[in-house]
Each structure stands twice: as structure tokens, then as C-alpha cells.
Short mmCIF file of N, CA, C and O in Angstrom, two decimals:
data_model
loop_
_atom_site.label_atom_id
_atom_site.label_comp_id
_atom_site.label_asym_id
_atom_site.label_seq_id
_atom_site.Cartn_x
_atom_site.Cartn_y
_atom_site.Cartn_z
N MET A 104 110.91 101.04 113.92
CA MET A 104 111.60 101.60 112.77
C MET A 104 111.99 103.04 113.03
O MET A 104 113.06 103.45 112.62
N GLY A 105 111.10 103.81 113.66
CA GLY A 105 111.37 105.22 113.92
C GLY A 105 112.55 105.43 114.84
O GLY A 105 113.21 106.46 114.79
N ARG A 106 112.85 104.45 115.70
CA ARG A 106 114.01 104.57 116.58
C ARG A 106 115.30 104.22 115.86
O ARG A 106 116.37 104.64 116.27
N PHE A 107 115.22 103.44 114.79
CA PHE A 107 116.42 103.00 114.07
C PHE A 107 116.79 103.97 112.95
O PHE A 107 117.95 104.22 112.69
N PHE A 108 115.78 104.52 112.25
CA PHE A 108 115.99 105.47 111.16
C PHE A 108 115.54 106.84 111.63
O PHE A 108 114.39 107.02 111.97
N LYS A 109 116.46 107.84 111.62
CA LYS A 109 116.13 109.16 112.16
C LYS A 109 116.68 110.28 111.29
O LYS A 109 117.67 110.11 110.59
N ASN A 110 116.04 111.45 111.43
CA ASN A 110 116.57 112.72 110.94
C ASN A 110 117.06 112.67 109.50
O ASN A 110 118.25 112.75 109.23
N GLY A 111 116.14 112.57 108.58
CA GLY A 111 116.60 112.53 107.21
C GLY A 111 115.54 112.88 106.19
O GLY A 111 114.49 113.43 106.52
N THR A 112 115.85 112.56 104.95
CA THR A 112 114.95 112.79 103.83
C THR A 112 114.72 111.47 103.11
O THR A 112 115.48 110.51 103.28
N PHE A 113 113.66 111.44 102.29
CA PHE A 113 113.32 110.21 101.59
C PHE A 113 112.73 110.55 100.23
O PHE A 113 111.84 111.39 100.12
N GLU A 114 113.24 109.91 99.20
CA GLU A 114 112.72 110.06 97.84
C GLU A 114 112.57 108.68 97.22
O GLU A 114 113.29 107.75 97.59
N GLN A 115 111.63 108.56 96.29
CA GLN A 115 111.43 107.32 95.56
C GLN A 115 111.41 107.60 94.06
O GLN A 115 110.93 108.63 93.63
N GLU A 116 111.91 106.63 93.30
CA GLU A 116 111.85 106.69 91.84
C GLU A 116 111.20 105.40 91.35
O GLU A 116 111.70 104.30 91.63
N LEU A 117 110.10 105.50 90.65
CA LEU A 117 109.42 104.35 90.09
C LEU A 117 110.15 103.91 88.83
O LEU A 117 110.32 104.69 87.89
N LEU A 118 110.59 102.65 88.81
CA LEU A 118 111.29 102.11 87.64
C LEU A 118 110.34 101.35 86.73
O LEU A 118 110.44 101.45 85.51
N GLN A 119 109.46 100.56 87.33
CA GLN A 119 108.55 99.72 86.55
C GLN A 119 107.31 99.42 87.38
O GLN A 119 107.41 99.30 88.60
N ALA A 120 106.18 99.28 86.72
CA ALA A 120 104.93 98.94 87.41
C ALA A 120 104.18 97.91 86.59
O ALA A 120 104.18 97.96 85.36
N TYR A 121 103.56 96.98 87.29
CA TYR A 121 102.71 95.98 86.66
C TYR A 121 101.42 95.94 87.45
O TYR A 121 101.45 95.94 88.68
N GLY A 122 100.29 95.90 86.76
CA GLY A 122 99.03 95.86 87.47
C GLY A 122 98.03 94.93 86.82
O GLY A 122 98.02 94.78 85.60
N SER A 123 97.21 94.31 87.64
CA SER A 123 96.07 93.54 87.17
C SER A 123 94.89 93.96 88.04
O SER A 123 95.01 94.86 88.86
N ALA A 124 93.78 93.29 87.90
CA ALA A 124 92.59 93.67 88.66
C ALA A 124 92.79 93.57 90.16
O ALA A 124 92.24 94.37 90.92
N ASP A 125 93.59 92.61 90.62
CA ASP A 125 93.74 92.37 92.05
C ASP A 125 95.17 92.41 92.56
O ASP A 125 95.42 92.06 93.72
N MET A 126 96.12 92.81 91.72
CA MET A 126 97.51 92.83 92.16
C MET A 126 98.27 93.95 91.46
O MET A 126 98.03 94.23 90.28
N VAL A 127 99.20 94.57 92.20
CA VAL A 127 100.10 95.58 91.64
C VAL A 127 101.51 95.26 92.12
O VAL A 127 101.71 94.95 93.30
N VAL A 128 102.47 95.30 91.22
CA VAL A 128 103.88 95.10 91.55
C VAL A 128 104.64 96.34 91.13
O VAL A 128 104.51 96.80 89.99
N LEU A 129 105.41 96.91 92.05
CA LEU A 129 106.21 98.10 91.78
C LEU A 129 107.68 97.79 91.99
O LEU A 129 108.05 97.18 93.00
N ALA A 130 108.50 98.21 91.05
CA ALA A 130 109.96 98.17 91.21
C ALA A 130 110.41 99.61 91.35
O ALA A 130 110.17 100.42 90.46
N ILE A 131 111.02 99.93 92.49
CA ILE A 131 111.38 101.32 92.77
C ILE A 131 112.80 101.40 93.32
O ILE A 131 113.38 100.41 93.76
N ILE A 132 113.34 102.59 93.27
CA ILE A 132 114.58 102.92 93.97
C ILE A 132 114.20 103.87 95.09
O ILE A 132 113.57 104.90 94.85
N GLU A 133 114.54 103.50 96.31
CA GLU A 133 114.35 104.39 97.46
C GLU A 133 115.67 105.07 97.75
O GLU A 133 116.72 104.43 97.72
N CYS A 134 115.62 106.36 97.99
CA CYS A 134 116.83 107.15 98.23
C CYS A 134 116.72 107.90 99.56
O CYS A 134 116.56 109.13 99.57
N PRO A 135 116.80 107.18 100.68
CA PRO A 135 116.80 107.88 101.96
C PRO A 135 118.20 108.43 102.27
O PRO A 135 119.21 107.85 101.89
N HIS A 136 118.23 109.57 102.93
CA HIS A 136 119.47 110.13 103.50
C HIS A 136 119.15 110.32 104.97
O HIS A 136 118.47 111.27 105.36
N VAL A 137 119.58 109.35 105.79
CA VAL A 137 119.16 109.29 107.19
C VAL A 137 120.28 108.81 108.09
O VAL A 137 121.27 108.25 107.64
N GLU A 138 120.05 109.01 109.39
CA GLU A 138 120.88 108.39 110.42
C GLU A 138 120.31 106.99 110.62
O GLU A 138 119.11 106.82 110.78
N VAL A 139 121.17 105.99 110.61
CA VAL A 139 120.73 104.61 110.80
C VAL A 139 121.50 104.00 111.96
O VAL A 139 122.74 104.00 111.96
N GLY A 140 120.77 103.49 112.94
CA GLY A 140 121.41 102.79 114.05
C GLY A 140 122.42 103.62 114.80
O GLY A 140 123.41 103.08 115.28
N GLY A 141 122.21 104.93 114.88
CA GLY A 141 123.13 105.79 115.60
C GLY A 141 124.33 106.26 114.80
O GLY A 141 125.17 107.01 115.30
N LEU A 142 124.45 105.84 113.53
CA LEU A 142 125.54 106.30 112.67
C LEU A 142 125.19 107.66 112.09
O LEU A 142 124.01 108.01 111.98
N PRO A 143 126.18 108.45 111.68
CA PRO A 143 125.89 109.75 111.07
C PRO A 143 125.04 109.59 109.81
O PRO A 143 125.10 108.54 109.14
N ALA A 144 124.27 110.62 109.47
CA ALA A 144 123.41 110.57 108.28
C ALA A 144 124.24 110.34 107.03
O ALA A 144 125.34 110.88 106.87
N GLN A 145 123.72 109.50 106.16
CA GLN A 145 124.35 109.23 104.87
C GLN A 145 123.28 108.72 103.91
O GLN A 145 122.15 108.45 104.31
N ASP A 146 123.62 108.59 102.64
CA ASP A 146 122.73 108.00 101.65
C ASP A 146 122.65 106.50 101.87
O ASP A 146 123.67 105.84 102.13
N TRP A 147 121.43 105.94 101.76
CA TRP A 147 121.19 104.50 101.87
C TRP A 147 120.30 104.06 100.71
O TRP A 147 119.15 103.69 100.91
N PRO A 148 120.79 104.11 99.47
CA PRO A 148 119.94 103.76 98.33
C PRO A 148 119.56 102.28 98.34
O PRO A 148 120.41 101.42 98.61
N LEU A 149 118.29 102.01 98.07
CA LEU A 149 117.78 100.65 98.08
C LEU A 149 117.03 100.35 96.79
O LEU A 149 116.29 101.19 96.29
N ARG A 150 117.19 99.15 96.28
CA ARG A 150 116.39 98.64 95.18
C ARG A 150 115.25 97.86 95.83
O ARG A 150 115.49 96.95 96.63
N VAL A 151 114.00 98.22 95.53
CA VAL A 151 112.85 97.70 96.27
C VAL A 151 111.80 97.14 95.32
O VAL A 151 111.53 97.73 94.27
N THR A 152 111.21 96.02 95.70
CA THR A 152 110.05 95.45 95.03
C THR A 152 108.91 95.42 96.02
O THR A 152 109.07 94.92 97.14
N LEU A 153 107.77 95.97 95.62
CA LEU A 153 106.56 95.98 96.45
C LEU A 153 105.45 95.24 95.72
O LEU A 153 105.25 95.45 94.52
N VAL A 154 104.73 94.38 96.43
CA VAL A 154 103.59 93.67 95.87
C VAL A 154 102.36 94.01 96.71
O VAL A 154 102.37 93.80 97.93
N TYR A 155 101.34 94.56 96.05
CA TYR A 155 100.08 94.89 96.71
C TYR A 155 98.99 93.97 96.16
O TYR A 155 98.97 93.67 94.96
N ARG A 156 98.09 93.54 97.04
CA ARG A 156 96.96 92.71 96.65
C ARG A 156 95.67 93.37 97.10
O ARG A 156 95.58 93.87 98.22
N ARG A 157 94.66 93.34 96.24
CA ARG A 157 93.36 93.89 96.60
C ARG A 157 92.63 92.88 97.47
O ARG A 157 92.54 91.70 97.13
N GLU A 158 92.17 93.35 98.61
CA GLU A 158 91.34 92.55 99.50
C GLU A 158 90.05 93.33 99.72
O GLU A 158 90.03 94.32 100.46
N GLU A 159 89.01 92.92 99.00
CA GLU A 159 87.73 93.63 98.96
C GLU A 159 87.97 95.05 98.45
O GLU A 159 88.45 95.22 97.34
N ALA A 160 87.71 96.08 99.23
CA ALA A 160 87.85 97.46 98.75
C ALA A 160 89.20 98.07 99.08
O ALA A 160 89.44 99.24 98.77
N GLU A 161 90.12 97.32 99.71
CA GLU A 161 91.41 97.87 100.14
C GLU A 161 92.57 97.19 99.43
O GLU A 161 92.51 96.02 99.08
N TRP A 162 93.64 97.98 99.24
CA TRP A 162 94.90 97.42 98.75
C TRP A 162 95.81 97.20 99.94
O TRP A 162 95.99 98.08 100.76
N ARG A 163 96.40 96.01 100.03
CA ARG A 163 97.29 95.67 101.14
C ARG A 163 98.67 95.29 100.62
O ARG A 163 98.79 94.57 99.64
N LEU A 164 99.68 95.80 101.30
CA LEU A 164 101.05 95.41 100.98
C LEU A 164 101.25 93.99 101.49
O LEU A 164 101.12 93.73 102.69
N VAL A 165 101.55 93.06 100.58
CA VAL A 165 101.71 91.66 100.98
C VAL A 165 103.16 91.19 100.89
O VAL A 165 103.50 90.14 101.41
N HIS A 166 104.00 91.99 100.22
CA HIS A 166 105.42 91.61 100.12
C HIS A 166 106.25 92.85 99.85
O HIS A 166 105.87 93.70 99.05
N ARG A 167 107.39 92.93 100.54
CA ARG A 167 108.37 93.99 100.29
C ARG A 167 109.74 93.37 100.36
O ARG A 167 110.08 92.69 101.33
N HIS A 168 110.52 93.56 99.33
CA HIS A 168 111.91 93.11 99.33
C HIS A 168 112.78 94.30 99.00
O HIS A 168 112.49 95.05 98.07
N ALA A 169 113.85 94.49 99.76
CA ALA A 169 114.78 95.58 99.50
C ALA A 169 116.20 95.09 99.68
O ALA A 169 116.48 94.29 100.58
N ASP A 170 117.06 95.54 98.81
CA ASP A 170 118.49 95.27 98.99
C ASP A 170 119.26 96.53 98.64
O ASP A 170 118.82 97.34 97.83
N PRO A 171 120.41 96.71 99.29
CA PRO A 171 121.17 97.95 99.09
C PRO A 171 121.78 98.02 97.70
O PRO A 171 122.19 97.01 97.14
N LEU A 172 121.81 99.21 97.15
CA LEU A 172 122.53 99.47 95.90
C LEU A 172 123.94 99.89 96.29
O LEU A 172 124.19 101.04 96.61
N VAL A 173 124.81 98.94 96.31
CA VAL A 173 126.19 99.22 96.74
C VAL A 173 127.11 99.21 95.54
O VAL A 173 126.85 98.57 94.53
N LYS A 174 128.19 99.94 95.69
CA LYS A 174 129.17 100.02 94.61
C LYS A 174 130.50 99.46 95.09
O LYS A 174 130.89 99.65 96.23
N GLY A 175 131.18 98.77 94.22
CA GLY A 175 132.54 98.34 94.50
C GLY A 175 132.70 97.24 95.53
O GLY A 175 133.72 97.17 96.19
N VAL A 176 131.73 96.34 95.66
CA VAL A 176 131.90 95.20 96.56
C VAL A 176 132.40 94.03 95.73
O VAL A 176 131.73 93.58 94.80
N SER A 177 133.59 93.56 96.07
CA SER A 177 134.17 92.46 95.33
C SER A 177 133.54 91.13 95.77
O SER A 177 132.88 91.05 96.82
N LEU A 178 133.77 90.09 95.01
CA LEU A 178 133.27 88.77 95.36
C LEU A 178 133.85 88.32 96.70
O LEU A 178 133.15 87.76 97.54
N GLU A 179 135.12 88.62 96.93
CA GLU A 179 135.76 88.26 98.19
C GLU A 179 135.12 88.99 99.37
O GLU A 179 134.89 88.41 100.43
N GLN A 180 134.81 90.29 99.20
CA GLN A 180 134.15 91.05 100.27
C GLN A 180 132.74 90.52 100.54
O GLN A 180 132.33 90.39 101.67
N ALA A 181 132.01 90.19 99.48
CA ALA A 181 130.66 89.63 99.64
C ALA A 181 130.73 88.29 100.38
O ALA A 181 129.91 88.01 101.26
N ALA A 182 131.72 87.47 100.06
CA ALA A 182 131.88 86.17 100.71
C ALA A 182 132.21 86.36 102.20
O ALA A 182 131.68 85.65 103.06
N ALA A 183 133.07 87.34 102.51
CA ALA A 183 133.43 87.60 103.90
C ALA A 183 132.20 88.08 104.67
O ALA A 183 131.96 87.68 105.82
N LEU A 184 131.38 88.95 104.07
CA LEU A 184 130.15 89.41 104.73
C LEU A 184 129.20 88.24 104.96
O LEU A 184 128.58 88.13 106.01
N ALA A 185 129.10 87.34 103.98
CA ALA A 185 128.22 86.17 104.13
C ALA A 185 128.69 85.26 105.27
O ALA A 185 127.87 84.60 105.91
N ARG A 186 130.00 85.24 105.51
CA ARG A 186 130.55 84.44 106.62
C ARG A 186 130.45 85.16 107.95
O ARG A 186 130.80 84.61 108.99
N GLY A 187 130.00 86.42 107.93
CA GLY A 187 129.89 87.19 109.17
C GLY A 187 131.17 87.92 109.55
O GLY A 187 131.30 88.39 110.66
N GLU A 188 132.10 88.01 108.61
CA GLU A 188 133.35 88.70 108.85
C GLU A 188 133.25 90.13 108.30
O GLU A 188 132.68 90.34 107.25
N ALA A 189 133.78 91.09 109.02
CA ALA A 189 133.76 92.48 108.54
C ALA A 189 135.17 92.96 108.32
O ALA A 189 136.08 92.60 109.06
N ASP A 190 135.35 93.78 107.29
CA ASP A 190 136.68 94.38 107.02
C ASP A 190 136.91 95.56 107.90
O ASP A 190 136.09 96.33 108.20
#
């Protein structure tokens, strides 16, 4: 990961949290401004869900899902990306 994401900043915003005795679910927005894959630094906002489970005395991350917060992607553009075509 350190070779793919470089030279930037990182902020998080907690949107929602749910907790029980043995599980915590967090919905957050991650706001990194980094170089990714050799591209110039830019904002890469992500909508993220994290699930932690208690295992004895430790909390372990058992699931992480993230998807980009993108603006202005039409249905046609999304379909082309799903087919592996780039504009």
C-alpha cells in the first residue's frame, strides 16, 4: 500500500457509529489527498464502512468496504467502466 499511495494527507469524518458488546460498525468519509499509482496528488474521497469484532481482549477489523465519492458520472459512463472501457 505504501508504494501505491504516497506523499499526502489524510482526514476522516465519522458519519454514523453502531456498537454492541462484541461488534462496532463505523460509517466514515475518508479524505486523502495523495499521489496514487504514480499520478499527481489529488483528492480521493471515499465512503467507507468498517466492521470491528471483539476477539477476547482485542478489537479486530473484520470487514472494510470503500467506494469513491464521485461526481457527475452518468449511467452510460458507469456502464462503459463496468465493461472495461475508458473514456
